[in-house]
Coordinates of C-alpha atoms and ligand atoms in Angstrom, one line a residue:
M1 CA -153.0 -49.9 -1.7
T2 CA -150.1 -47.6 -0.9
G3 CA -148.9 -47.2 2.6
K4 CA -150.5 -43.9 3.6
P5 CA -150.6 -43.8 7.4
P6 CA -154.2 -43.8 8.9
D7 CA -155.5 -40.4 10.1
P8 CA -155.0 -40.2 13.9
L9 CA -158.2 -40.1 15.8
F10 CA -156.8 -37.6 18.3
G11 CA -154.1 -35.0 18.4
R12 CA -152.9 -35.4 22.0
I13 CA -153.9 -38.3 24.2
A14 CA -152.9 -38.1 27.9
L15 CA -152.7 -41.5 29.7
I16 CA -152.8 -41.0 33.5
G17 CA -151.3 -44.3 34.7
I18 CA -149.4 -46.6 32.5
G19 CA -149.7 -50.1 34.0
L20 CA -151.2 -53.2 32.4
I21 CA -154.2 -51.4 30.8
G22 CA -152.7 -48.0 30.1
S23 CA -149.6 -49.5 28.4
S24 CA -151.7 -51.9 26.4
L25 CA -153.7 -49.0 25.1
A26 CA -150.5 -47.0 24.4
R27 CA -149.3 -49.9 22.3
V28 CA -152.5 -49.9 20.3
I29 CA -152.3 -46.1 19.8
R30 CA -148.7 -46.5 18.7
R31 CA -149.3 -49.5 16.4
D32 CA -152.2 -47.8 14.6
G33 CA -151.0 -44.2 14.8
L34 CA -154.1 -43.1 16.6
A35 CA -152.6 -40.0 18.2
R36 CA -150.0 -37.4 17.2
H37 CA -148.7 -37.2 20.8
I38 CA -149.0 -39.6 23.7
A39 CA -148.4 -37.8 27.1
V40 CA -148.0 -40.1 30.0
A41 CA -148.3 -39.4 33.7
A42 CA -147.6 -41.8 36.6
R43 CA -146.7 -41.6 40.3
T44 CA -143.1 -42.8 40.1
Q45 CA -140.1 -42.0 37.9
G46 CA -139.3 -45.6 37.5
T47 CA -142.6 -46.3 35.7
L48 CA -142.1 -43.2 33.5
D49 CA -138.6 -44.4 32.6
K50 CA -140.0 -47.8 31.7
A51 CA -142.7 -46.2 29.5
V52 CA -140.0 -44.2 27.6
E53 CA -137.8 -47.3 27.2
L54 CA -140.7 -49.2 25.8
G55 CA -141.4 -46.4 23.3
L56 CA -144.9 -45.8 24.7
A57 CA -144.7 -42.1 25.4
D58 CA -143.8 -38.9 23.5
S59 CA -143.6 -37.0 26.8
V60 CA -143.7 -38.1 30.5
T61 CA -144.4 -36.3 33.7
L62 CA -145.1 -36.9 37.4
D63 CA -147.7 -34.2 37.2
A64 CA -151.0 -35.4 35.8
R65 CA -152.1 -31.8 35.2
D66 CA -149.1 -31.3 32.8
A67 CA -150.0 -34.3 30.8
A68 CA -153.7 -33.3 30.6
R69 CA -153.1 -29.8 29.5
D70 CA -154.1 -29.3 25.8
A71 CA -155.1 -33.0 25.5
D72 CA -157.9 -33.9 23.2
L73 CA -158.5 -37.1 25.2
V74 CA -157.5 -37.9 28.7
V75 CA -157.8 -41.6 29.8
L76 CA -157.5 -42.4 33.5
C77 CA -155.7 -45.7 33.8
T78 CA -155.0 -45.8 37.6
P79 CA -156.7 -47.7 40.4
L80 CA -160.1 -46.2 41.1
G81 CA -159.1 -44.7 44.5
A82 CA -156.9 -42.2 42.7
Y83 CA -159.6 -40.8 40.4
A84 CA -161.0 -38.0 42.7
P85 CA -157.6 -36.4 43.5
I86 CA -156.5 -36.7 39.8
A87 CA -159.8 -35.2 38.6
T88 CA -159.4 -32.3 41.1
D89 CA -155.9 -31.7 39.9
I90 CA -156.4 -31.9 36.1
G91 CA -159.9 -30.2 35.9
P92 CA -158.6 -26.6 35.7
A93 CA -156.1 -27.5 32.9
L94 CA -158.6 -29.2 30.5
K95 CA -159.4 -27.4 27.3
P96 CA -163.0 -26.9 26.1
G97 CA -164.1 -29.8 24.0
A98 CA -161.7 -32.2 25.6
I99 CA -162.9 -35.8 26.4
V100 CA -162.1 -37.4 29.7
S101 CA -162.5 -41.2 29.8
D102 CA -161.1 -44.1 31.9
V103 CA -160.7 -47.8 32.0
G104 CA -161.9 -48.5 35.6
S105 CA -163.6 -51.7 36.6
V106 CA -166.5 -49.9 38.4
K107 CA -168.5 -47.2 36.6
Q108 CA -170.8 -45.3 39.0
A109 CA -167.8 -44.3 41.0
V110 CA -166.3 -42.5 38.0
I111 CA -169.4 -40.3 37.6
R112 CA -169.3 -39.6 41.3
D113 CA -165.6 -38.9 41.6
V114 CA -164.7 -37.3 38.3
E115 CA -167.7 -35.4 36.9
P116 CA -167.9 -32.7 39.6
H117 CA -164.4 -31.6 38.8
L118 CA -164.8 -31.2 35.0
P119 CA -165.3 -27.7 33.6
K120 CA -168.3 -27.0 31.3
G121 CA -167.6 -28.1 27.8
V122 CA -165.5 -31.1 28.8
H123 CA -167.1 -34.5 28.0
L124 CA -167.0 -37.4 30.3
V125 CA -167.2 -40.8 28.6
P126 CA -166.5 -43.6 31.1
A127 CA -165.3 -46.9 29.6
H128 CA -164.4 -50.4 30.8
P129 CA -162.4 -52.6 28.5
V130 CA -163.3 -56.0 29.9
A131 CA -159.9 -57.6 29.4
G132 CA -157.0 -58.2 31.6
T133 CA -154.4 -60.5 33.2
E134 CA -153.1 -60.8 36.8
H135 CA -150.0 -58.8 35.9
S136 CA -149.2 -55.1 36.5
G137 CA -146.9 -52.4 35.2
P138 CA -146.0 -51.0 31.8
E139 CA -143.9 -54.1 30.8
S140 CA -146.9 -56.4 31.3
G141 CA -149.0 -54.8 28.6
F142 CA -149.6 -56.0 25.0
A143 CA -151.7 -54.6 22.2
E144 CA -153.6 -57.8 21.5
L145 CA -155.0 -57.8 25.1
F146 CA -158.3 -56.3 23.9
D147 CA -158.8 -58.4 20.7
G148 CA -162.4 -59.8 20.5
R149 CA -163.3 -58.7 24.1
W150 CA -166.1 -56.3 25.1
C151 CA -165.6 -52.7 26.0
I152 CA -168.5 -51.2 28.0
L153 CA -169.2 -47.5 27.7
T154 CA -171.4 -45.8 30.3
P155 CA -171.9 -42.2 29.2
A156 CA -174.7 -40.3 31.1
A157 CA -177.8 -39.5 29.2
G158 CA -177.3 -36.3 27.2
T159 CA -173.5 -36.8 26.7
D160 CA -172.2 -35.3 23.5
A161 CA -172.8 -38.0 20.9
Q162 CA -169.6 -37.1 18.9
A163 CA -167.5 -37.6 22.1
V164 CA -169.0 -41.0 22.7
E165 CA -168.4 -42.0 19.0
R166 CA -164.7 -41.0 19.3
V167 CA -164.1 -43.1 22.4
K168 CA -166.0 -45.9 20.7
A169 CA -163.7 -45.6 17.7
L170 CA -160.6 -45.8 19.8
W171 CA -161.6 -49.1 21.4
Q172 CA -162.9 -50.5 18.1
R173 CA -159.4 -49.9 16.7
A174 CA -158.1 -51.9 19.7
G175 CA -160.2 -54.8 18.4
M176 CA -163.0 -54.5 20.9
L177 CA -166.7 -55.1 20.6
I178 CA -168.6 -52.2 22.0
E179 CA -171.7 -52.2 24.4
T180 CA -173.2 -49.1 25.9
M181 CA -175.2 -49.3 29.2
D182 CA -176.2 -47.5 32.3
A183 CA -173.4 -47.3 34.9
E184 CA -175.5 -48.9 37.6
H185 CA -176.3 -51.9 35.4
H186 CA -172.6 -52.2 34.5
D187 CA -171.7 -52.4 38.2
Q188 CA -174.3 -55.1 38.9
V189 CA -173.2 -57.2 35.9
L190 CA -169.5 -56.9 36.7
A191 CA -170.2 -57.7 40.4
I192 CA -171.1 -61.2 39.4
T193 CA -168.9 -61.8 36.4
S194 CA -165.7 -60.3 37.7
H195 CA -165.7 -58.9 41.2
L196 CA -167.3 -61.9 43.1
P197 CA -165.0 -64.4 41.3
H198 CA -162.0 -62.4 42.5
L199 CA -163.3 -62.2 46.0
I200 CA -163.8 -66.0 46.0
A201 CA -160.3 -66.6 44.7
Y202 CA -158.7 -64.2 47.3
T203 CA -160.7 -66.0 50.0
I204 CA -160.0 -69.6 49.1
V205 CA -156.3 -68.8 48.7
G206 CA -156.5 -67.1 52.1
T207 CA -158.1 -70.2 53.6
A208 CA -155.3 -72.4 52.2
T209 CA -152.7 -69.9 53.6
D210 CA -154.1 -70.3 57.1
L211 CA -153.9 -74.1 57.1
E212 CA -151.5 -76.0 59.3
D213 CA -148.1 -76.3 57.8
Y214 CA -148.3 -80.0 57.0
L215 CA -151.4 -79.3 54.9
K216 CA -150.1 -76.1 53.3
S217 CA -147.2 -77.8 51.5
E218 CA -149.6 -80.4 50.0
V219 CA -151.8 -77.5 48.7
I220 CA -148.9 -76.2 46.5
K221 CA -147.8 -79.7 45.5
Y222 CA -151.2 -80.8 44.3
S223 CA -152.4 -77.4 43.1
A224 CA -153.1 -78.6 39.6
G225 CA -156.3 -80.2 41.0
G226 CA -158.1 -76.8 40.7
F227 CA -156.5 -74.6 43.3
R228 CA -153.9 -73.3 40.8
D229 CA -156.5 -71.5 38.8
F230 CA -157.6 -69.6 41.9
T231 CA -154.0 -68.6 42.7
R232 CA -153.7 -67.1 39.3
I233 CA -156.7 -64.8 39.9
A234 CA -155.6 -64.1 43.4
A235 CA -152.2 -62.9 42.1
S236 CA -154.0 -59.7 40.8
D237 CA -153.0 -56.3 42.1
P238 CA -154.2 -55.8 45.7
V239 CA -154.6 -52.0 45.4
M240 CA -156.7 -52.3 42.2
W241 CA -159.0 -54.9 43.8
R242 CA -159.2 -53.1 47.2
D243 CA -160.5 -50.1 45.3
V244 CA -163.0 -52.2 43.2
F245 CA -164.6 -53.6 46.4
L246 CA -164.7 -50.2 48.2
N247 CA -166.3 -48.6 45.1
N248 CA -168.8 -51.3 44.2
R249 CA -169.9 -52.2 47.7
E250 CA -173.7 -52.5 47.2
A251 CA -173.7 -54.6 44.1
V252 CA -170.9 -56.9 45.4
L253 CA -172.8 -57.4 48.8
E254 CA -176.0 -58.2 46.9
M255 CA -174.3 -60.9 44.8
L256 CA -172.3 -62.2 47.8
G257 CA -175.6 -62.6 49.6
R258 CA -177.1 -64.7 46.8
F259 CA -173.9 -66.7 46.5
S260 CA -173.9 -67.5 50.2
E261 CA -177.4 -68.8 50.0
D262 CA -176.5 -71.0 47.1
L263 CA -173.4 -72.2 48.8
T264 CA -175.5 -73.1 51.9
A265 CA -177.8 -75.1 49.6
V266 CA -174.9 -77.1 48.2
Q267 CA -173.6 -77.6 51.7
R268 CA -176.9 -79.0 52.8
A269 CA -177.1 -81.3 49.7
I270 CA -173.7 -82.7 50.5
R271 CA -174.6 -83.2 54.2
R272 CA -177.8 -85.0 53.3
G273 CA -176.2 -87.1 50.5
E274 CA -178.6 -85.6 47.9
G275 CA -176.7 -86.7 44.8
D276 CA -179.5 -85.7 42.4
T277 CA -179.4 -82.1 43.7
L278 CA -175.7 -81.9 43.3
H279 CA -175.9 -83.4 39.8
E280 CA -178.5 -80.9 38.7
I281 CA -176.5 -77.9 40.0
F282 CA -173.3 -79.1 38.3
T283 CA -175.1 -79.8 35.0
R284 CA -176.5 -76.3 34.9
A285 CA -173.1 -74.8 35.6
R286 CA -171.6 -76.9 32.8
E287 CA -174.1 -75.5 30.3
L288 CA -173.2 -72.0 31.1
R289 CA -169.6 -72.8 30.3
R290 CA -170.7 -74.0 26.9
G291 CA -172.4 -70.6 26.4
V292 CA -169.1 -68.8 27.2
I293 CA -167.3 -70.9 24.7
A294 CA -169.9 -70.3 22.0
A295 CA -169.7 -66.5 22.6
K296 CA -165.9 -66.8 22.0
Q297 CA -165.1 -65.4 25.5
A298 CA -163.5 -68.6 26.8
Ligands
NAP1 P1 -151.4 -51.3 37.2 O1 -150.8 -52.1 36.2 O2 -151.2 -51.5 38.6 O3 -151.0 -49.7 36.8 C1 -151.5 -48.6 37.6 C2 -150.9 -47.4 37.0 O4 -151.5 -46.3 37.7 C3 -149.4 -47.3 37.3 O5 -148.8 -46.7 36.2 C4 -149.3 -46.3 38.5 O6 -148.1 -45.5 38.5 C5 -150.5 -45.4 38.2 N1 -150.9 -44.6 39.3 C6 -151.4 -45.2 40.5 N2 -151.8 -44.1 41.3 C7 -151.6 -43.0 40.6 C8 -151.7 -41.6 40.9 N3 -152.2 -41.2 42.0 N4 -151.4 -40.7 39.9 C9 -150.9 -41.1 38.7 N5 -150.7 -42.4 38.4 C10 -151.0 -43.3 39.3 O7 -153.0 -51.2 37.0 P2 -153.9 -51.8 35.8 O8 -154.1 -53.3 36.0 O9 -153.5 -51.2 34.5 O10 -155.3 -51.1 36.3 C11 -155.6 -49.8 36.0 C12 -157.1 -49.6 35.9 O11 -157.7 -50.5 35.0 C13 -157.9 -49.9 37.3 O12 -158.8 -48.9 37.5 C14 -158.6 -51.2 37.0 O13 -159.9 -51.2 37.7 C15 -158.8 -51.2 35.5 N6 -158.9 -52.5 34.8 C16 -157.9 -53.4 35.2 C17 -158.0 -54.7 34.6 C18 -157.0 -55.8 34.9 O14 -157.2 -56.9 34.6 N7 -155.8 -55.4 35.5 C19 -159.0 -55.0 33.6 C20 -159.9 -53.9 33.2 C21 -159.8 -52.7 33.9 P3 -146.8 -46.0 39.3 O15 -146.4 -47.3 38.7 O16 -145.9 -44.9 39.1 O17 -147.3 -46.2 40.7

């Protein structure tokens, strides 16, 4: 085969936010020539300078509306709390037929905060690439982040099918497997698979931080005993996670309630010396881990 470059999927893509996820997507777009022009917006000049230095942008601006003007696809890659003001700002500049998507970890909030600000003829296709690390900023991204992971699309019923297909194609080119579901279902599933584990990690690290000094130094010294894995998760961006919990309140509270009940059951089994109960709970948990490995998501 001769080296004819692949047809770009889009003319102009605007990335609003260029941190871990936005910059990883920009790297994929660059690698595979998926857009003729990548316009990047962020809040601070330092981030934009970094994006240029890394070769991730054809144009940069502190004004999201400038980036979104004439874009065929706009992807919001900021923390969720910034969505409503950004959507209010860019709405009037969007051209008919443009697609607005995002990468946020909660999906009902996108429909609530973004949809009302979009003009008629602009298609909203929310997406969540379920892949990440605890690092932030444009320098932390890498194109392979998405390889073999799931991307969940949550378009409302009646969304233009072609717009959905184009967003799907973008994430498939990033190496992702695609699932489409209802936004409410997404938020319930992610509450248990992602949001609650982060909450537990933040809490357990908080508990250790509050220990008396003589214990605290031991916690760090012997962290390889299990604590270390929680500290990695708890190193994730506090703004991003604050916004996740503020925007997925009900589903997280529901899962937290179930978790507290189960924790109480374990506590009781320990107190009563019920070894069989503990053994059964741990055995079931171990089986689930085997399922994760078999599904190649370990
Ligand atoms: P990040 O590395 O902290 O980057 C956030 C980016 O958003 C930065 O470029 C920041 O610009 C920009 N930004 C923040 N507020 C803005 C505003 N008001 N206007 C314009 N730009 C703004 O964050 P991330 O980890 O990539 O997360 C971004 C989104 O991806 C979040 O919604 C999160 O839920 C979702 N997500 C994250 C992960 C993960 O593991 N991290 C996984 C899947 C999905 P400045 O640097 O100039 O402030």
